[in-house]
Amino acid sequence: MAIERTLSIIKPDATRRNLTGAINDRFEKRGLRIVAQKRIRLSPAQAERFYEVHAQRPFYRDLVAFMSSGPVVVQVLEGEDAVALNREIMGATDPAKAEAGSIRKDFAESIEANSVHGSDSPETAAQEVAFFFSAIEMCP
Ligand code: CMP
């Protein structure tokens, strides 16, 4: 297994409920290292660009409005098999289908307000990390 980096976003529903620390604890307890992190407010245009791949999906406009509705914490997680491991820690997109003990099962409010985003492949991770961070901002 390779050491990978993946992009994680703690979404507005979670920052609003002060869950950043509780969510970061899940990552660190499973061996992922937070090598970069910042709390920002996405503009609607930035959220549109980040989720461009979903532009034709019926939930796109609502998703853009939600993601720009409050602060998010964007972060880079590093570790063995980080992309797949983070997806396991997050659980399924729909909290109703998420595994027991996963972040989305325990914290998500709905399929949209599902507390966290994580890259879905190493290729996507490289693009998503570069969307938010420069090399100098990441410190292993
Ligand atoms: P995320 O992993 O950030 O990727 C796309 C996001 O769209 C997803 O999490 C949800 O927040 C949101 N979303 C809203 N409705 C749906 C849906 N029906 N299927 C998938 N994603 C959805």
PDB file of C-alpha atoms and ligand atoms in Angstrom:
ATOM      1  CA  MET A   1       0.000   0.000   0.000  1.00  0.00           C
ATOM      2  CA  ALA A   2       1.206   3.462  -0.895  1.00  0.00           C
ATOM      3  CA  ILE A   3       1.284   6.644   1.161  1.00  0.00           C
ATOM      4  CA  GLU A   4      -1.362   8.888  -0.411  1.00  0.00           C
ATOM      5  CA  ARG A   5      -2.889  12.311   0.122  1.00  0.00           C
ATOM      6  CA  THR A   6      -6.600  13.044  -0.149  1.00  0.00           C
ATOM      7  CA  LEU A   7      -8.696  16.201   0.011  1.00  0.00           C
ATOM      8  CA  SER A   8     -11.245  16.423   2.809  1.00  0.00           C
ATOM      9  CA  ILE A   9     -13.853  19.119   3.448  1.00  0.00           C
ATOM     10  CA  ILE A  10     -15.701  19.535   6.735  1.00  0.00           C
ATOM     11  CA  LYS A  11     -18.973  20.995   5.469  1.00  0.00           C
ATOM     12  CA  PRO A  12     -21.080  23.927   6.758  1.00  0.00           C
ATOM     13  CA  ASP A  13     -23.535  21.698   8.666  1.00  0.00           C
ATOM     14  CA  ALA A  14     -20.608  20.349  10.719  1.00  0.00           C
ATOM     15  CA  THR A  15     -18.731  23.621  11.294  1.00  0.00           C
ATOM     16  CA  ARG A  16     -22.042  25.188  12.431  1.00  0.00           C
ATOM     17  CA  ARG A  17     -22.382  22.491  15.115  1.00  0.00           C
ATOM     18  CA  ASN A  18     -18.714  22.862  16.221  1.00  0.00           C
ATOM     19  CA  LEU A  19     -17.842  19.331  15.069  1.00  0.00           C
ATOM     20  CA  THR A  20     -14.431  20.084  13.515  1.00  0.00           C
ATOM     21  CA  GLY A  21     -12.497  18.619  16.438  1.00  0.00           C
ATOM     22  CA  ALA A  22     -14.713  15.544  16.752  1.00  0.00           C
ATOM     23  CA  ILE A  23     -14.330  14.828  13.013  1.00  0.00           C
ATOM     24  CA  ASN A  24     -10.560  15.410  13.041  1.00  0.00           C
ATOM     25  CA  ASP A  25     -10.330  12.964  15.954  1.00  0.00           C
ATOM     26  CA  ARG A  26     -11.851  10.250  13.713  1.00  0.00           C
ATOM     27  CA  PHE A  27      -9.146  10.836  11.074  1.00  0.00           C
ATOM     28  CA  GLU A  28      -6.261  10.915  13.528  1.00  0.00           C
ATOM     29  CA  LYS A  29      -7.457   7.852  15.486  1.00  0.00           C
ATOM     30  CA  ARG A  30      -7.440   5.853  12.221  1.00  0.00           C
ATOM     31  CA  GLY A  31      -3.878   6.914  11.390  1.00  0.00           C
ATOM     32  CA  LEU A  32      -4.473   9.750   8.924  1.00  0.00           C
ATOM     33  CA  ARG A  33      -2.278  12.823   9.418  1.00  0.00           C
ATOM     34  CA  ILE A  34      -3.726  16.302   8.768  1.00  0.00           C
ATOM     35  CA  VAL A  35      -0.853  17.805   6.772  1.00  0.00           C
ATOM     36  CA  ALA A  36      -2.724  20.994   5.769  1.00  0.00           C
ATOM     37  CA  GLN A  37      -5.895  22.650   6.999  1.00  0.00           C
ATOM     38  CA  LYS A  38      -7.733  25.982   6.703  1.00  0.00           C
ATOM     39  CA  ARG A  39     -11.176  27.334   7.533  1.00  0.00           C
ATOM     40  CA  ILE A  40     -12.638  29.366   4.666  1.00  0.00           C
ATOM     41  CA  ARG A  41     -15.965  30.564   3.300  1.00  0.00           C
ATOM     42  CA  LEU A  42     -16.500  29.437  -0.314  1.00  0.00           C
ATOM     43  CA  SER A  43     -18.114  31.896  -2.680  1.00  0.00           C
ATOM     44  CA  PRO A  44     -20.941  30.473  -4.831  1.00  0.00           C
ATOM     45  CA  ALA A  45     -18.590  30.717  -7.850  1.00  0.00           C
ATOM     46  CA  GLN A  46     -15.878  28.710  -6.049  1.00  0.00           C
ATOM     47  CA  ALA A  47     -18.389  26.047  -4.967  1.00  0.00           C
ATOM     48  CA  GLU A  48     -19.667  25.860  -8.554  1.00  0.00           C
ATOM     49  CA  ARG A  49     -16.129  25.284  -9.836  1.00  0.00           C
ATOM     50  CA  PHE A  50     -15.265  22.699  -7.191  1.00  0.00           C
ATOM     51  CA  TYR A  51     -18.419  20.646  -7.909  1.00  0.00           C
ATOM     52  CA  GLU A  52     -18.407  21.245 -11.696  1.00  0.00           C
ATOM     53  CA  VAL A  53     -18.441  17.474 -12.296  1.00  0.00           C
ATOM     54  CA  HIS A  54     -21.991  17.432 -10.850  1.00  0.00           C
ATOM     55  CA  ALA A  55     -23.230  20.410 -12.922  1.00  0.00           C
ATOM     56  CA  GLN A  56     -25.872  18.347 -14.732  1.00  0.00           C
ATOM     57  CA  ARG A  57     -27.175  16.611 -11.585  1.00  0.00           C
ATOM     58  CA  PRO A  58     -30.544  17.772 -10.206  1.00  0.00           C
ATOM     59  CA  PHE A  59     -28.998  18.528  -6.786  1.00  0.00           C
ATOM     60  CA  TYR A  60     -26.228  20.819  -8.164  1.00  0.00           C
ATOM     61  CA  ARG A  61     -27.795  24.251  -7.455  1.00  0.00           C
ATOM     62  CA  ASP A  62     -28.824  23.276  -3.917  1.00  0.00           C
ATOM     63  CA  LEU A  63     -25.373  21.784  -3.298  1.00  0.00           C
ATOM     64  CA  VAL A  64     -23.649  25.002  -4.411  1.00  0.00           C
ATOM     65  CA  ALA A  65     -25.952  27.088  -2.167  1.00  0.00           C
ATOM     66  CA  PHE A  66     -25.326  24.772   0.784  1.00  0.00           C
ATOM     67  CA  MET A  67     -21.536  24.660   0.385  1.00  0.00           C
ATOM     68  CA  SER A  68     -21.340  28.462   0.290  1.00  0.00           C
ATOM     69  CA  SER A  69     -23.804  28.941   3.178  1.00  0.00           C
ATOM     70  CA  GLY A  70     -21.175  28.942   5.957  1.00  0.00           C
ATOM     71  CA  PRO A  71     -17.554  28.172   6.790  1.00  0.00           C
ATOM     72  CA  VAL A  72     -15.902  24.952   5.645  1.00  0.00           C
ATOM     73  CA  VAL A  73     -12.629  23.413   6.795  1.00  0.00           C
ATOM     74  CA  VAL A  74     -10.582  22.172   3.849  1.00  0.00           C
ATOM     75  CA  GLN A  75      -7.770  19.794   4.669  1.00  0.00           C
ATOM     76  CA  VAL A  76      -5.257  17.390   3.224  1.00  0.00           C
ATOM     77  CA  LEU A  77      -5.096  13.973   4.884  1.00  0.00           C
ATOM     78  CA  GLU A  78      -2.032  11.795   4.429  1.00  0.00           C
ATOM     79  CA  GLY A  79      -1.476   8.127   5.160  1.00  0.00           C
ATOM     80  CA  GLU A  80      -1.412   4.591   3.804  1.00  0.00           C
ATOM     81  CA  ASP A  81      -4.177   4.162   1.252  1.00  0.00           C
ATOM     82  CA  ALA A  82      -5.561   7.544   2.395  1.00  0.00           C
ATOM     83  CA  VAL A  83      -8.196   7.925  -0.351  1.00  0.00           C
ATOM     84  CA  ALA A  84      -9.957   4.617   0.360  1.00  0.00           C
ATOM     85  CA  LEU A  85      -9.378   4.797   4.118  1.00  0.00           C
ATOM     86  CA  ASN A  86     -10.957   8.263   4.298  1.00  0.00           C
ATOM     87  CA  ARG A  87     -13.986   7.047   2.339  1.00  0.00           C
ATOM     88  CA  GLU A  88     -14.374   4.207   4.837  1.00  0.00           C
ATOM     89  CA  ILE A  89     -14.118   6.608   7.788  1.00  0.00           C
ATOM     90  CA  MET A  90     -16.715   8.951   6.165  1.00  0.00           C
ATOM     91  CA  GLY A  91     -19.247   6.220   5.286  1.00  0.00           C
ATOM     92  CA  ALA A  92     -21.758   6.245   2.420  1.00  0.00           C
ATOM     93  CA  THR A  93     -22.907   9.570   0.891  1.00  0.00           C
ATOM     94  CA  ASP A  94     -26.451   8.980   2.167  1.00  0.00           C
ATOM     95  CA  PRO A  95     -26.309   8.851   5.983  1.00  0.00           C
ATOM     96  CA  ALA A  96     -29.269   6.466   5.974  1.00  0.00           C
ATOM     97  CA  LYS A  97     -26.999   3.950   4.196  1.00  0.00           C
ATOM     98  CA  ALA A  98     -23.775   4.792   6.041  1.00  0.00           C
ATOM     99  CA  GLU A  99     -22.033   2.153   8.129  1.00  0.00           C
ATOM    100  CA  ALA A 100     -22.259   2.216  11.946  1.00  0.00           C
ATOM    101  CA  GLY A 101     -19.405   4.210  13.456  1.00  0.00           C
ATOM    102  CA  SER A 102     -18.808   6.277  10.311  1.00  0.00           C
ATOM    103  CA  ILE A 103     -18.752  10.097  10.367  1.00  0.00           C
ATOM    104  CA  ARG A 104     -21.843  10.412   8.178  1.00  0.00           C
ATOM    105  CA  LYS A 105     -23.812   7.855  10.211  1.00  0.00           C
ATOM    106  CA  ASP A 106     -22.992   9.657  13.437  1.00  0.00           C
ATOM    107  CA  PHE A 107     -23.066  13.324  12.341  1.00  0.00           C
ATOM    108  CA  ALA A 108     -24.737  13.920   8.941  1.00  0.00           C
ATOM    109  CA  GLU A 109     -28.091  15.700   8.792  1.00  0.00           C
ATOM    110  CA  SER A 110     -29.118  14.611   5.263  1.00  0.00           C
ATOM    111  CA  ILE A 111     -27.719  13.347   1.944  1.00  0.00           C
ATOM    112  CA  GLU A 112     -26.809  16.969   1.126  1.00  0.00           C
ATOM    113  CA  ALA A 113     -25.726  18.172   4.582  1.00  0.00           C
ATOM    114  CA  ASN A 114     -23.577  15.085   5.032  1.00  0.00           C
ATOM    115  CA  SER A 115     -20.819  16.710   7.126  1.00  0.00           C
ATOM    116  CA  VAL A 116     -17.774  15.740   5.036  1.00  0.00           C
ATOM    117  CA  HIS A 117     -16.470  15.435   1.489  1.00  0.00           C
ATOM    118  CA  GLY A 118     -13.571  13.186   0.479  1.00  0.00           C
ATOM    119  CA  SER A 119     -11.861  12.642  -2.867  1.00  0.00           C
ATOM    120  CA  ASP A 120     -13.079   9.531  -4.703  1.00  0.00           C
ATOM    121  CA  SER A 121      -9.793   8.440  -6.358  1.00  0.00           C
ATOM    122  CA  PRO A 122      -6.070   9.286  -6.243  1.00  0.00           C
ATOM    123  CA  GLU A 123      -6.443  11.189  -9.557  1.00  0.00           C
ATOM    124  CA  THR A 124      -9.348  13.283  -8.229  1.00  0.00           C
ATOM    125  CA  ALA A 125      -7.437  13.799  -4.977  1.00  0.00           C
ATOM    126  CA  ALA A 126      -4.492  15.390  -6.817  1.00  0.00           C
ATOM    127  CA  GLN A 127      -6.853  17.804  -8.619  1.00  0.00           C
ATOM    128  CA  GLU A 128      -8.874  18.618  -5.495  1.00  0.00           C
ATOM    129  CA  VAL A 129      -5.797  19.184  -3.306  1.00  0.00           C
ATOM    130  CA  ALA A 130      -4.387  21.562  -5.949  1.00  0.00           C
ATOM    131  CA  PHE A 131      -7.728  23.423  -6.027  1.00  0.00           C
ATOM    132  CA  PHE A 132      -7.222  24.576  -2.412  1.00  0.00           C
ATOM    133  CA  PHE A 133      -3.536  24.227  -1.499  1.00  0.00           C
ATOM    134  CA  SER A 134      -0.073  25.008  -2.807  1.00  0.00           C
ATOM    135  CA  ALA A 135       2.899  22.745  -2.020  1.00  0.00           C
ATOM    136  CA  ILE A 136       4.278  25.190   0.560  1.00  0.00           C
ATOM    137  CA  GLU A 137       1.064  24.875   2.639  1.00  0.00           C
ATOM    138  CA  MET A 138       1.456  21.113   3.182  1.00  0.00           C
ATOM    139  CA  CYS A 139       3.697  19.945   5.990  1.00  0.00           C
ATOM    140  CA  PRO A 140       3.946  16.197   6.677  1.00  0.00           C
TER     141      PRO A 140
HETATM  142  P1  CMP B   1     -19.952  14.873  -1.718  1.00  0.00           P
HETATM  143  O1  CMP B   1     -19.173  13.655  -1.360  1.00  0.00           O
HETATM  144  O2  CMP B   1     -19.391  16.187  -1.333  1.00  0.00           O
HETATM  145  O3  CMP B   1     -20.191  14.875  -3.316  1.00  0.00           O
HETATM  146  C1  CMP B   1     -21.306  15.509  -3.917  1.00  0.00           C
HETATM  147  C2  CMP B   1     -22.291  16.001  -2.923  1.00  0.00           C
HETATM  148  O4  CMP B   1     -23.577  16.282  -3.422  1.00  0.00           O
HETATM  149  C3  CMP B   1     -22.541  14.939  -1.873  1.00  0.00           C
HETATM  150  O5  CMP B   1     -21.404  14.747  -1.070  1.00  0.00           O
HETATM  151  C4  CMP B   1     -23.766  15.510  -1.174  1.00  0.00           C
HETATM  152  O6  CMP B   1     -23.417  16.524  -0.247  1.00  0.00           O
HETATM  153  C5  CMP B   1     -24.520  16.201  -2.335  1.00  0.00           C
HETATM  154  N1  CMP B   1     -25.723  15.494  -2.753  1.00  0.00           N
HETATM  155  C6  CMP B   1     -26.982  15.988  -2.608  1.00  0.00           C
HETATM  156  N2  CMP B   1     -27.887  15.125  -3.101  1.00  0.00           N
HETATM  157  C7  CMP B   1     -27.192  14.059  -3.580  1.00  0.00           C
HETATM  158  C8  CMP B   1     -27.582  12.847  -4.212  1.00  0.00           C
HETATM  159  N3  CMP B   1     -28.867  12.539  -4.458  1.00  0.00           N
HETATM  160  N4  CMP B   1     -26.597  11.970  -4.556  1.00  0.00           N
HETATM  161  C9  CMP B   1     -25.301  12.279  -4.327  1.00  0.00           C
HETATM  162  N5  CMP B   1     -24.876  13.423  -3.731  1.00  0.00           N
HETATM  163  C10 CMP B   1     -25.823  14.306  -3.346  1.00  0.00           C
END
